[in-house]
Amino acid sequence: MLTRNYTASTLAKWFNSFPHYNLQFQQINNSFSPEEVDYQESLGFWAAVPVVWLTLTLFFFLVYFCARCCSNGTARKHKASCLRWTIGVLSLIALTGVAIGLYGNVEADGAAHDFADAAENANKTIMEVETQVHAMNSDLNGTVTPLLDHLSGVVKNIPLAERFINNTIAEVKSLTKELSSIPFGTDDGVDLQLVADDTRFYEYYRFMGATLLLVLQIVVGLVALCGVGRGSRCLLIFMTWLAFLCLLVCFGGGAVYLAVGVGAGDFCVGPSTYIKDQVKDSVIPKGVLEYYINCYPMSVNPFSQTISQGRRRISEAQGFLQELGGLTANHTGAKDIIVQVGKKLNETETSVDDLAALVQCATLHKEYVDALNAVCYDALEGLSYMLVSSLAVGLLFTVSMVLASLAWQRLGRRKQYIEIDEEDPFLPPGVTSPHMGRTPQGPLLQPGARRGQWDHYLRYGDRGEREHLLRDNRTPPPSYTYAVGYQGTNPKQSHQ
């Protein structure tokens, strides 16, 4: 019997090699024991490492931005092209790190579903054993025993017949007792189907939550790229605030991933030891549990003796029926009953052979190994990717926030343009200069071009322009001549 056994992965051994300290900074054993307070504190110790890193980062930003506010406007402004390129490159690297985190999230999700499938398949095997035992007991107690009781009344006048019937009933009851001793599906045991359903339920929300947080990090990277590409102060400031939120997400997630990784590494180094310690003898005997966990080629099935005794009980019952058939050969009613009982015993014998195949360790051991591989290989690998992604992206966002704060002050504000009509006769001369842009509606005058002429135009309006045109053309317009003549007339004379 060749079986596939579980071996601890290199990644699990690496996590298990982390030193374990409690809150008193005393080193403790690295064996997986989540019910002990010292072990819980050791996991909290490693979870506190990213949290301390986050605290120091926030304190640095507090001091840094206070210093920037105090020195605002005093530093010389330089070109921001180098900063923009640096922020863009860091954003691309951060997006690559987020992609690694997405891959790890998908890997962990697949591992969770593989674990649930293994638990569900193991539960199906256990349910098949329960169904098989229940069906045999139902046939023996509900069909065979009543037929034998009825046969006892039919052949009570035949010598020795009642003794064979009683012996057959005794063998059937012993067979029922033997089958009931198989310890599958006890009430105190773990419902593997419930474990599979809960795993899928909680994994769905974990996967969606992790995906949304990773999407937030992608948004930060894209906003940073748009900000440096367009040279927009607003986008860079907005990116800085989003990156601040992502720092909390990255280092908070890193704390959880690191603690879970260390705990999973401790479990995956010796999972069988922990499982054996947790399962009570009243639920599954130690010998039965070791048989299915180890499943060595030379392992002896703990149910082999029960199966052998069941077969012997059936064989003896069939022998008693044959003797009884010889005694009641001339009794038609008794013969029919004996045939029915013999048929049920033959069916029970076939069911016992099927039960012997079901209780072999190969099937359940395969599901056990598949579940461990899902947790200790795929899930732990995906968790490691997410851990590296969280810490790396958090560090990259920290540097990007510092560079963005330098870049948005160097970028300055965008120059504003005033839309004017090039055909306006009252424009001051020279405004249609190389400084002026052009739009479909007319030119755009840059505020710095010919500022003296433009200010004069805005201050005096039409009057100043008319005076300018009068000086240049030497020929006043009719309205102007009429206005001059009207102004030179004495109002009293005109009234007279």
Short mmCIF file of C-alpha atoms in Angstrom, two decimals:
data_model
loop_
_atom_site.label_atom_id
_atom_site.label_comp_id
_atom_site.label_asym_id
_atom_site.label_seq_id
_atom_site.Cartn_x
_atom_site.Cartn_y
_atom_site.Cartn_z
CA MET A 1 0.00 0.00 0.00
CA LEU A 2 1.77 3.11 -1.27
CA THR A 3 0.69 6.39 0.31
CA ARG A 4 1.71 10.01 -0.08
CA ASN A 5 2.96 11.43 3.23
CA TYR A 6 3.29 15.05 4.33
CA THR A 7 6.63 16.78 4.79
CA ALA A 8 7.12 20.29 6.15
CA SER A 9 8.00 22.93 3.58
CA THR A 10 11.12 25.09 3.69
CA LEU A 11 8.95 28.17 4.15
CA ALA A 12 7.24 26.63 7.17
CA LYS A 13 10.61 25.78 8.71
CA TRP A 14 11.78 29.36 8.08
CA PHE A 15 8.80 30.86 9.89
CA ASN A 16 9.23 28.34 12.67
CA SER A 17 12.85 29.42 13.11
CA PHE A 18 11.76 32.90 14.26
CA PRO A 19 12.61 33.36 17.94
CA HIS A 20 9.57 33.37 20.20
CA TYR A 21 9.45 35.91 23.03
CA ASN A 22 6.66 36.68 25.44
CA LEU A 23 5.90 40.16 26.75
CA GLN A 24 8.57 39.71 29.42
CA PHE A 25 11.09 39.16 26.59
CA GLN A 26 11.68 35.58 27.72
CA GLN A 27 12.28 33.08 24.94
CA ILE A 28 9.75 30.26 24.87
CA ASN A 29 9.28 27.03 22.98
CA ASN A 30 8.25 27.40 19.34
CA SER A 31 5.81 24.47 19.42
CA PHE A 32 2.34 25.35 18.21
CA SER A 33 0.15 25.82 21.29
CA PRO A 34 -2.37 28.64 20.68
CA GLU A 35 -4.20 27.96 23.93
CA GLU A 36 -1.19 29.05 26.01
CA VAL A 37 -0.84 32.71 26.97
CA ASP A 38 2.93 32.81 26.43
CA TYR A 39 2.57 31.53 22.90
CA GLN A 40 -0.12 34.11 22.12
CA GLU A 41 2.21 36.81 23.41
CA SER A 42 4.98 35.51 21.16
CA LEU A 43 2.76 35.91 18.11
CA GLY A 44 1.77 39.38 19.34
CA PHE A 45 5.47 40.21 19.63
CA TRP A 46 5.99 39.67 15.90
CA ALA A 47 2.75 41.44 15.05
CA ALA A 48 4.05 44.46 16.95
CA VAL A 49 7.12 44.79 14.70
CA PRO A 50 5.24 46.32 11.71
CA VAL A 51 3.13 48.36 14.12
CA VAL A 52 6.26 49.89 15.68
CA TRP A 53 7.59 50.56 12.19
CA LEU A 54 4.32 52.33 11.33
CA THR A 55 4.50 54.39 14.53
CA LEU A 56 8.02 55.55 13.76
CA THR A 57 6.99 56.40 10.21
CA LEU A 58 4.06 58.50 11.40
CA PHE A 59 6.29 60.30 13.91
CA PHE A 60 8.78 61.01 11.13
CA PHE A 61 6.05 62.49 8.95
CA LEU A 62 4.82 64.62 11.83
CA VAL A 63 8.27 66.13 12.33
CA TYR A 64 8.95 66.37 8.60
CA PHE A 65 5.76 68.18 7.63
CA CYS A 66 6.03 70.53 10.61
CA ALA A 67 9.53 71.44 9.43
CA ARG A 68 8.26 71.93 5.87
CA CYS A 69 5.48 74.21 7.07
CA CYS A 70 7.95 76.32 9.07
CA SER A 71 10.30 76.65 6.08
CA ASN A 72 7.54 77.15 3.51
CA GLY A 73 8.51 79.76 0.96
CA THR A 74 12.09 80.19 2.16
CA ALA A 75 13.74 77.50 0.09
CA ARG A 76 14.78 78.08 -3.50
CA LYS A 77 12.61 76.42 -6.09
CA HIS A 78 14.26 74.06 -8.53
CA LYS A 79 12.96 72.08 -11.46
CA ALA A 80 10.82 69.11 -10.44
CA SER A 81 11.54 66.88 -13.43
CA CYS A 82 13.92 64.63 -11.52
CA LEU A 83 11.46 64.30 -8.65
CA ARG A 84 8.63 63.55 -11.05
CA TRP A 85 10.63 60.78 -12.73
CA THR A 86 11.60 59.31 -9.36
CA ILE A 87 8.01 59.31 -8.11
CA GLY A 88 6.88 57.71 -11.36
CA VAL A 89 9.45 54.92 -11.10
CA LEU A 90 8.59 54.30 -7.44
CA SER A 91 4.90 54.18 -8.33
CA LEU A 92 5.55 51.58 -11.03
CA ILE A 93 7.57 49.47 -8.58
CA ALA A 94 4.77 49.83 -6.01
CA LEU A 95 2.22 48.67 -8.57
CA THR A 96 4.41 45.65 -9.24
CA GLY A 97 4.42 44.94 -5.50
CA VAL A 98 0.63 45.23 -5.45
CA ALA A 99 0.47 42.73 -8.31
CA ILE A 100 2.50 40.31 -6.18
CA GLY A 101 0.03 40.85 -3.37
CA LEU A 102 -2.89 40.12 -5.71
CA TYR A 103 -1.20 36.90 -6.80
CA GLY A 104 -0.67 35.90 -3.18
CA ASN A 105 -4.30 36.68 -2.39
CA VAL A 106 -5.50 34.46 -5.22
CA GLU A 107 -3.07 31.74 -4.12
CA ALA A 108 -4.37 31.86 -0.55
CA ASP A 109 -7.97 31.81 -1.80
CA GLY A 110 -7.31 28.71 -3.88
CA ALA A 111 -5.62 27.03 -0.93
CA ALA A 112 -8.62 27.74 1.31
CA HIS A 113 -10.96 26.14 -1.22
CA ASP A 114 -8.64 23.14 -1.58
CA PHE A 115 -8.69 22.72 2.20
CA ALA A 116 -12.48 22.92 2.20
CA ASP A 117 -12.69 20.34 -0.60
CA ALA A 118 -10.39 17.96 1.28
CA ALA A 119 -12.46 18.32 4.46
CA GLU A 120 -15.65 17.77 2.48
CA ASN A 121 -14.27 14.65 0.76
CA ALA A 122 -13.13 13.22 4.10
CA ASN A 123 -16.58 13.90 5.51
CA LYS A 124 -18.16 12.04 2.56
CA THR A 125 -15.98 9.01 3.26
CA ILE A 126 -16.95 9.07 6.93
CA MET A 127 -20.62 9.43 5.99
CA GLU A 128 -20.34 6.45 3.65
CA VAL A 129 -19.00 4.36 6.52
CA GLU A 130 -21.80 5.56 8.78
CA THR A 131 -24.40 4.88 6.10
CA GLN A 132 -23.02 1.41 5.46
CA VAL A 133 -23.00 0.48 9.15
CA HIS A 134 -26.46 1.96 9.70
CA ALA A 135 -27.88 0.09 6.69
CA MET A 136 -26.46 -3.26 7.89
CA ASN A 137 -27.74 -2.74 11.42
CA SER A 138 -31.16 -1.76 10.09
CA ASP A 139 -31.36 -4.93 7.97
CA LEU A 140 -30.18 -7.15 10.80
CA ASN A 141 -32.39 -5.65 13.50
CA GLY A 142 -35.36 -4.70 11.36
CA THR A 143 -35.55 -7.66 8.98
CA VAL A 144 -33.43 -10.65 9.96
CA THR A 145 -34.26 -10.75 13.67
CA PRO A 146 -38.08 -10.46 13.16
CA LEU A 147 -37.95 -13.21 10.48
CA LEU A 148 -36.05 -15.49 12.82
CA ASP A 149 -38.56 -14.79 15.62
CA HIS A 150 -41.38 -15.64 13.25
CA LEU A 151 -39.54 -18.78 12.12
CA SER A 152 -39.19 -19.85 15.74
CA GLY A 153 -42.99 -19.93 16.07
CA VAL A 154 -43.42 -21.79 12.80
CA VAL A 155 -40.99 -24.67 13.57
CA LYS A 156 -41.49 -24.94 17.32
CA ASN A 157 -42.60 -28.52 16.93
CA ILE A 158 -39.45 -29.56 15.05
CA PRO A 159 -36.71 -30.96 17.31
CA LEU A 160 -33.44 -28.95 17.51
CA ALA A 161 -34.87 -26.25 15.20
CA GLU A 162 -35.38 -23.75 17.97
CA ARG A 163 -31.79 -24.20 19.15
CA PHE A 164 -30.39 -23.35 15.69
CA ILE A 165 -32.67 -20.35 15.44
CA ASN A 166 -31.54 -19.03 18.81
CA ASN A 167 -27.88 -19.52 17.81
CA THR A 168 -28.50 -17.60 14.57
CA ILE A 169 -30.18 -14.74 16.47
CA ALA A 170 -27.24 -14.64 18.87
CA GLU A 171 -24.77 -14.37 15.99
CA VAL A 172 -26.80 -11.59 14.37
CA LYS A 173 -26.88 -9.59 17.60
CA SER A 174 -23.14 -10.07 18.06
CA LEU A 175 -22.59 -8.90 14.48
CA THR A 176 -24.65 -5.79 15.17
CA LYS A 177 -22.63 -5.07 18.29
CA GLU A 178 -19.35 -5.50 16.40
CA LEU A 179 -20.40 -3.11 13.65
CA SER A 180 -21.53 -0.50 16.16
CA SER A 181 -18.05 -0.44 17.70
CA ILE A 182 -16.57 1.32 14.66
CA PRO A 183 -15.98 4.89 16.07
CA PHE A 184 -17.06 7.00 13.12
CA GLY A 185 -19.38 9.97 13.35
CA THR A 186 -19.56 10.29 17.12
CA ASP A 187 -21.55 13.20 18.53
CA ASP A 188 -18.49 14.66 20.28
CA GLY A 189 -16.42 14.74 17.08
CA VAL A 190 -15.77 17.56 14.63
CA ASP A 191 -18.26 18.06 11.83
CA LEU A 192 -15.97 18.27 8.81
CA GLN A 193 -18.79 19.44 6.56
CA LEU A 194 -19.36 22.38 8.89
CA VAL A 195 -15.62 23.11 8.82
CA ALA A 196 -15.68 23.14 5.00
CA ASP A 197 -18.72 25.43 4.86
CA ASP A 198 -17.29 27.87 7.42
CA THR A 199 -13.98 27.94 5.57
CA ARG A 200 -15.64 28.91 2.30
CA PHE A 201 -17.86 31.48 4.02
CA TYR A 202 -15.12 33.33 5.86
CA GLU A 203 -12.67 33.00 2.98
CA TYR A 204 -15.08 34.80 0.67
CA TYR A 205 -15.13 37.89 2.87
CA ARG A 206 -11.39 37.72 3.53
CA PHE A 207 -10.66 37.52 -0.18
CA MET A 208 -12.99 40.41 -1.04
CA GLY A 209 -11.63 42.60 1.77
CA ALA A 210 -8.01 41.96 0.81
CA THR A 211 -8.82 42.61 -2.84
CA LEU A 212 -10.45 45.97 -2.06
CA LEU A 213 -7.45 47.05 0.00
CA LEU A 214 -5.12 46.08 -2.83
CA VAL A 215 -7.29 48.00 -5.29
CA LEU A 216 -6.91 51.05 -3.03
CA GLN A 217 -3.15 50.70 -3.34
CA ILE A 218 -3.48 50.47 -7.12
CA VAL A 219 -5.52 53.69 -7.11
CA VAL A 220 -2.76 55.44 -5.15
CA GLY A 221 -0.15 54.32 -7.67
CA LEU A 222 -2.25 55.43 -10.63
CA VAL A 223 -3.00 58.82 -9.06
CA ALA A 224 0.73 59.28 -8.48
CA LEU A 225 1.49 58.47 -12.12
CA CYS A 226 -1.19 60.89 -13.34
CA GLY A 227 0.07 63.57 -10.96
CA VAL A 228 3.68 63.39 -12.11
CA GLY A 229 2.65 62.95 -15.74
CA ARG A 230 0.53 66.08 -15.81
CA GLY A 231 2.58 67.97 -13.27
CA SER A 232 -0.53 68.52 -11.14
CA ARG A 233 -0.13 69.74 -7.58
CA CYS A 234 -3.69 68.74 -6.70
CA LEU A 235 -3.20 65.15 -7.81
CA LEU A 236 0.07 64.85 -5.89
CA ILE A 237 -1.50 66.25 -2.74
CA PHE A 238 -4.46 63.90 -3.16
CA MET A 239 -2.05 61.00 -3.72
CA THR A 240 -0.23 61.91 -0.50
CA TRP A 241 -3.40 61.68 1.56
CA LEU A 242 -4.38 58.38 -0.04
CA ALA A 243 -0.86 57.04 0.52
CA PHE A 244 -1.19 58.00 4.18
CA LEU A 245 -4.28 55.78 4.45
CA CYS A 246 -2.47 53.02 2.58
CA LEU A 247 0.35 53.14 5.13
CA LEU A 248 -2.14 52.15 7.81
CA VAL A 249 -3.48 49.39 5.57
CA CYS A 250 -0.06 48.08 4.50
CA PHE A 251 1.60 47.96 7.91
CA GLY A 252 -1.59 46.82 9.65
CA GLY A 253 -1.96 44.00 7.13
CA GLY A 254 1.74 43.22 7.46
CA ALA A 255 1.31 42.81 11.23
CA VAL A 256 -1.52 40.32 10.72
CA TYR A 257 0.28 38.43 7.96
CA LEU A 258 3.49 38.15 9.95
CA ALA A 259 1.76 36.84 13.08
CA VAL A 260 -0.32 34.35 11.09
CA GLY A 261 2.75 33.27 9.12
CA VAL A 262 4.74 32.51 12.27
CA GLY A 263 1.81 30.62 13.80
CA ALA A 264 1.19 28.66 10.59
CA GLY A 265 4.90 27.81 10.37
CA ASP A 266 4.85 26.44 13.91
CA PHE A 267 1.79 24.33 13.11
CA CYS A 268 3.05 23.05 9.77
CA VAL A 269 6.36 21.82 11.19
CA GLY A 270 4.55 19.26 13.37
CA PRO A 271 0.81 19.17 12.57
CA SER A 272 0.30 15.53 13.55
CA THR A 273 1.57 16.11 17.07
CA TYR A 274 -0.83 18.97 17.68
CA ILE A 275 -3.82 17.08 16.21
CA LYS A 276 -3.13 14.00 18.33
CA ASP A 277 -2.95 16.14 21.46
CA GLN A 278 -6.24 17.87 20.69
CA VAL A 279 -8.37 14.83 19.82
CA LYS A 280 -9.82 13.09 22.85
CA ASP A 281 -9.81 9.32 23.25
CA SER A 282 -13.56 9.42 23.76
CA VAL A 283 -13.97 10.80 20.26
CA ILE A 284 -11.40 8.77 18.33
CA PRO A 285 -8.98 6.31 19.98
CA LYS A 286 -5.31 7.19 19.62
CA GLY A 287 -4.58 4.03 17.66
CA VAL A 288 -7.28 4.78 15.10
CA LEU A 289 -6.13 8.39 14.77
CA GLU A 290 -2.49 7.42 14.26
CA TYR A 291 -3.50 4.84 11.69
CA TYR A 292 -5.19 7.43 9.47
CA ILE A 293 -2.62 10.18 10.08
CA ASN A 294 0.46 8.06 9.41
CA CYS A 295 -0.90 5.29 7.15
CA TYR A 296 2.40 3.45 6.97
CA PRO A 297 2.67 0.58 4.48
CA MET A 298 2.92 -1.95 7.32
CA SER A 299 0.20 -0.34 9.44
CA VAL A 300 -2.46 -2.67 10.78
CA ASN A 301 -6.04 -1.59 10.34
CA PRO A 302 -7.56 -1.18 13.82
CA PHE A 303 -10.90 -2.32 12.40
CA SER A 304 -9.50 -5.48 10.82
CA GLN A 305 -10.34 -7.57 13.87
CA THR A 306 -13.88 -6.18 13.96
CA ILE A 307 -14.33 -6.89 10.25
CA SER A 308 -12.95 -10.42 10.65
CA GLN A 309 -15.26 -11.14 13.57
CA GLY A 310 -18.22 -9.81 11.59
CA ARG A 311 -17.43 -12.10 8.72
CA ARG A 312 -17.11 -15.03 11.11
CA ARG A 313 -20.48 -14.18 12.68
CA ILE A 314 -22.13 -14.13 9.27
CA SER A 315 -20.49 -17.43 8.29
CA GLU A 316 -21.67 -19.08 11.50
CA ALA A 317 -25.18 -17.72 11.06
CA GLN A 318 -25.26 -19.04 7.50
CA GLY A 319 -24.09 -22.46 8.83
CA PHE A 320 -26.93 -22.50 11.37
CA LEU A 321 -29.41 -21.63 8.62
CA GLN A 322 -28.17 -24.54 6.52
CA GLU A 323 -28.64 -26.92 9.43
CA LEU A 324 -32.07 -25.42 10.03
CA GLY A 325 -32.94 -25.81 6.36
CA GLY A 326 -32.15 -29.51 6.55
CA LEU A 327 -34.43 -29.95 9.53
CA THR A 328 -37.31 -28.05 7.87
CA ALA A 329 -36.94 -29.40 4.31
CA ASN A 330 -40.55 -30.58 4.25
CA HIS A 331 -41.95 -27.41 5.82
CA THR A 332 -42.88 -24.98 3.02
CA GLY A 333 -43.47 -21.91 5.20
CA ALA A 334 -40.20 -22.35 7.09
CA LYS A 335 -38.25 -22.82 3.86
CA ASP A 336 -39.37 -19.45 2.45
CA ILE A 337 -38.38 -17.66 5.65
CA ILE A 338 -34.97 -19.35 5.69
CA VAL A 339 -34.38 -18.26 2.06
CA GLN A 340 -35.20 -14.62 2.94
CA VAL A 341 -32.88 -14.66 5.97
CA GLY A 342 -30.10 -16.24 3.91
CA LYS A 343 -30.48 -13.56 1.23
CA LYS A 344 -30.17 -10.80 3.83
CA LEU A 345 -27.10 -12.42 5.34
CA ASN A 346 -25.48 -12.62 1.89
CA GLU A 347 -26.19 -8.91 1.35
CA THR A 348 -24.71 -8.15 4.75
CA GLU A 349 -21.61 -10.11 3.87
CA THR A 350 -21.15 -8.02 0.70
CA SER A 351 -21.66 -4.84 2.72
CA VAL A 352 -19.02 -5.93 5.21
CA ASP A 353 -16.55 -6.38 2.33
CA ASP A 354 -17.37 -2.86 1.11
CA LEU A 355 -16.98 -1.55 4.64
CA ALA A 356 -13.55 -3.15 4.88
CA ALA A 357 -12.46 -1.18 1.80
CA LEU A 358 -13.92 2.08 3.13
CA VAL A 359 -12.12 1.93 6.47
CA GLN A 360 -8.72 1.51 4.83
CA CYS A 361 -6.41 4.44 5.61
CA ALA A 362 -5.52 5.30 2.02
CA THR A 363 -8.60 7.41 1.25
CA LEU A 364 -8.77 9.44 4.47
CA HIS A 365 -5.00 9.81 4.64
CA LYS A 366 -4.98 11.28 1.11
CA GLU A 367 -7.54 13.90 2.15
CA TYR A 368 -5.54 14.63 5.29
CA VAL A 369 -2.37 15.20 3.28
CA ASP A 370 -4.24 17.33 0.73
CA ALA A 371 -5.60 19.52 3.52
CA LEU A 372 -2.13 19.97 5.04
CA ASN A 373 -0.59 20.77 1.67
CA ALA A 374 -3.29 23.37 1.04
CA VAL A 375 -2.59 25.08 4.38
CA CYS A 376 1.17 24.60 4.73
CA TYR A 377 2.24 25.01 1.12
CA ASP A 378 -0.22 27.01 -0.97
CA ALA A 379 -1.80 29.14 1.75
CA LEU A 380 1.50 29.83 3.48
CA GLU A 381 3.10 30.74 0.16
CA GLY A 382 0.27 33.12 -0.70
CA LEU A 383 0.49 34.63 2.78
CA SER A 384 4.22 35.21 2.29
CA TYR A 385 3.59 37.03 -1.00
CA MET A 386 1.01 39.25 0.68
CA LEU A 387 3.40 39.94 3.58
CA VAL A 388 6.23 40.99 1.28
CA SER A 389 3.84 43.05 -0.83
CA SER A 390 2.39 44.91 2.17
CA LEU A 391 5.73 45.84 3.71
CA ALA A 392 7.39 46.73 0.39
CA VAL A 393 4.48 48.85 -0.84
CA GLY A 394 4.30 50.59 2.54
CA LEU A 395 7.99 51.48 2.32
CA LEU A 396 7.66 52.69 -1.28
CA PHE A 397 4.65 54.84 -0.41
CA THR A 398 6.63 56.34 2.47
CA VAL A 399 9.39 57.48 0.12
CA SER A 400 6.84 58.63 -2.47
CA MET A 401 5.07 60.81 0.09
CA VAL A 402 8.33 62.57 0.95
CA LEU A 403 9.17 63.16 -2.71
CA ALA A 404 5.63 64.27 -3.53
CA SER A 405 5.75 66.90 -0.79
CA LEU A 406 8.90 68.26 -2.38
CA ALA A 407 7.47 68.10 -5.88
CA TRP A 408 4.17 69.88 -5.37
CA GLN A 409 5.92 73.05 -4.11
CA ARG A 410 8.32 73.07 -7.06
CA LEU A 411 5.59 72.58 -9.60
CA GLY A 412 3.84 75.88 -8.74
CA ARG A 413 0.52 76.92 -10.13
CA ARG A 414 -0.45 76.72 -13.76
CA LYS A 415 -0.36 79.99 -15.77
CA GLN A 416 -3.77 81.40 -16.47
CA TYR A 417 -4.73 82.77 -19.89
CA ILE A 418 -7.33 85.42 -20.66
CA GLU A 419 -9.41 84.88 -23.76
CA ILE A 420 -9.77 88.03 -25.93
CA ASP A 421 -11.08 88.90 -29.36
CA GLU A 422 -8.29 89.66 -31.80
CA GLU A 423 -10.64 91.73 -34.00
CA ASP A 424 -11.57 94.10 -31.15
CA PRO A 425 -10.69 97.63 -32.50
CA PHE A 426 -10.13 98.91 -28.97
CA LEU A 427 -7.25 96.52 -28.17
CA PRO A 428 -4.03 98.33 -27.40
CA PRO A 429 -1.39 97.95 -30.11
CA GLY A 430 1.08 95.14 -29.75
CA VAL A 431 -1.13 92.77 -27.78
CA THR A 432 -1.09 90.30 -30.66
CA SER A 433 2.47 89.45 -29.84
CA PRO A 434 4.33 86.12 -29.72
CA HIS A 435 3.21 85.87 -26.08
CA MET A 436 -0.37 85.56 -27.17
CA GLY A 437 -1.97 82.18 -27.77
CA ARG A 438 -4.87 81.60 -30.07
CA THR A 439 -8.13 79.77 -29.74
CA PRO A 440 -11.02 79.22 -32.17
CA GLN A 441 -12.77 82.16 -30.50
CA GLY A 442 -9.71 84.43 -30.59
CA PRO A 443 -6.26 84.90 -29.10
CA LEU A 444 -5.34 84.21 -25.52
CA LEU A 445 -3.36 86.97 -23.87
CA GLN A 446 -0.81 85.92 -21.34
CA PRO A 447 -0.86 88.19 -18.28
CA GLY A 448 2.89 88.82 -18.46
CA ALA A 449 2.85 90.10 -22.08
CA ARG A 450 2.69 93.88 -22.63
CA ARG A 451 1.38 94.24 -19.11
CA GLY A 452 1.60 98.06 -19.19
CA GLN A 453 -0.59 98.35 -22.29
CA TRP A 454 -3.06 95.75 -21.01
CA ASP A 455 -3.36 97.46 -17.61
CA HIS A 456 -3.93 100.77 -19.36
CA TYR A 457 -6.68 99.20 -21.44
CA LEU A 458 -8.39 97.65 -18.44
CA ARG A 459 -8.12 100.84 -16.39
CA TYR A 460 -9.42 103.37 -18.91
CA GLY A 461 -11.56 101.14 -21.08
CA ASP A 462 -13.05 102.65 -24.25
CA ARG A 463 -12.08 106.21 -23.39
CA GLY A 464 -8.39 105.51 -23.28
CA GLU A 465 -8.58 103.54 -26.49
CA ARG A 466 -10.45 106.31 -28.28
CA GLU A 467 -7.80 108.81 -27.24
CA HIS A 468 -5.09 106.46 -28.50
CA LEU A 469 -6.86 106.02 -31.82
CA LEU A 470 -7.35 109.79 -32.10
CA ARG A 471 -3.64 110.40 -31.67
CA ASP A 472 -2.74 107.77 -34.24
CA ASN A 473 -5.34 108.39 -36.96
CA ARG A 474 -5.57 112.18 -36.63
CA THR A 475 -9.20 111.83 -37.78
CA PRO A 476 -11.74 111.59 -34.98
CA PRO A 477 -14.87 109.55 -35.55
CA PRO A 478 -18.12 111.49 -36.07
CA SER A 479 -19.44 110.65 -32.63
CA TYR A 480 -16.28 112.05 -31.11
CA THR A 481 -16.57 115.31 -33.12
CA TYR A 482 -20.17 115.68 -32.07
CA ALA A 483 -19.21 115.04 -28.47
CA VAL A 484 -16.46 117.70 -28.64
CA GLY A 485 -18.78 120.22 -30.24
CA TYR A 486 -21.47 119.53 -27.74
CA GLN A 487 -19.04 119.88 -24.87
CA GLY A 488 -17.77 123.23 -26.22
CA THR A 489 -21.29 124.79 -26.34
CA ASN A 490 -22.51 126.89 -23.46
CA PRO A 491 -25.52 125.20 -21.97
CA LYS A 492 -27.22 128.53 -21.37
CA GLN A 493 -26.79 129.57 -25.00
CA SER A 494 -28.18 126.33 -26.22
CA HIS A 495 -31.15 126.76 -23.91
CA GLN A 496 -31.80 130.18 -25.27
#
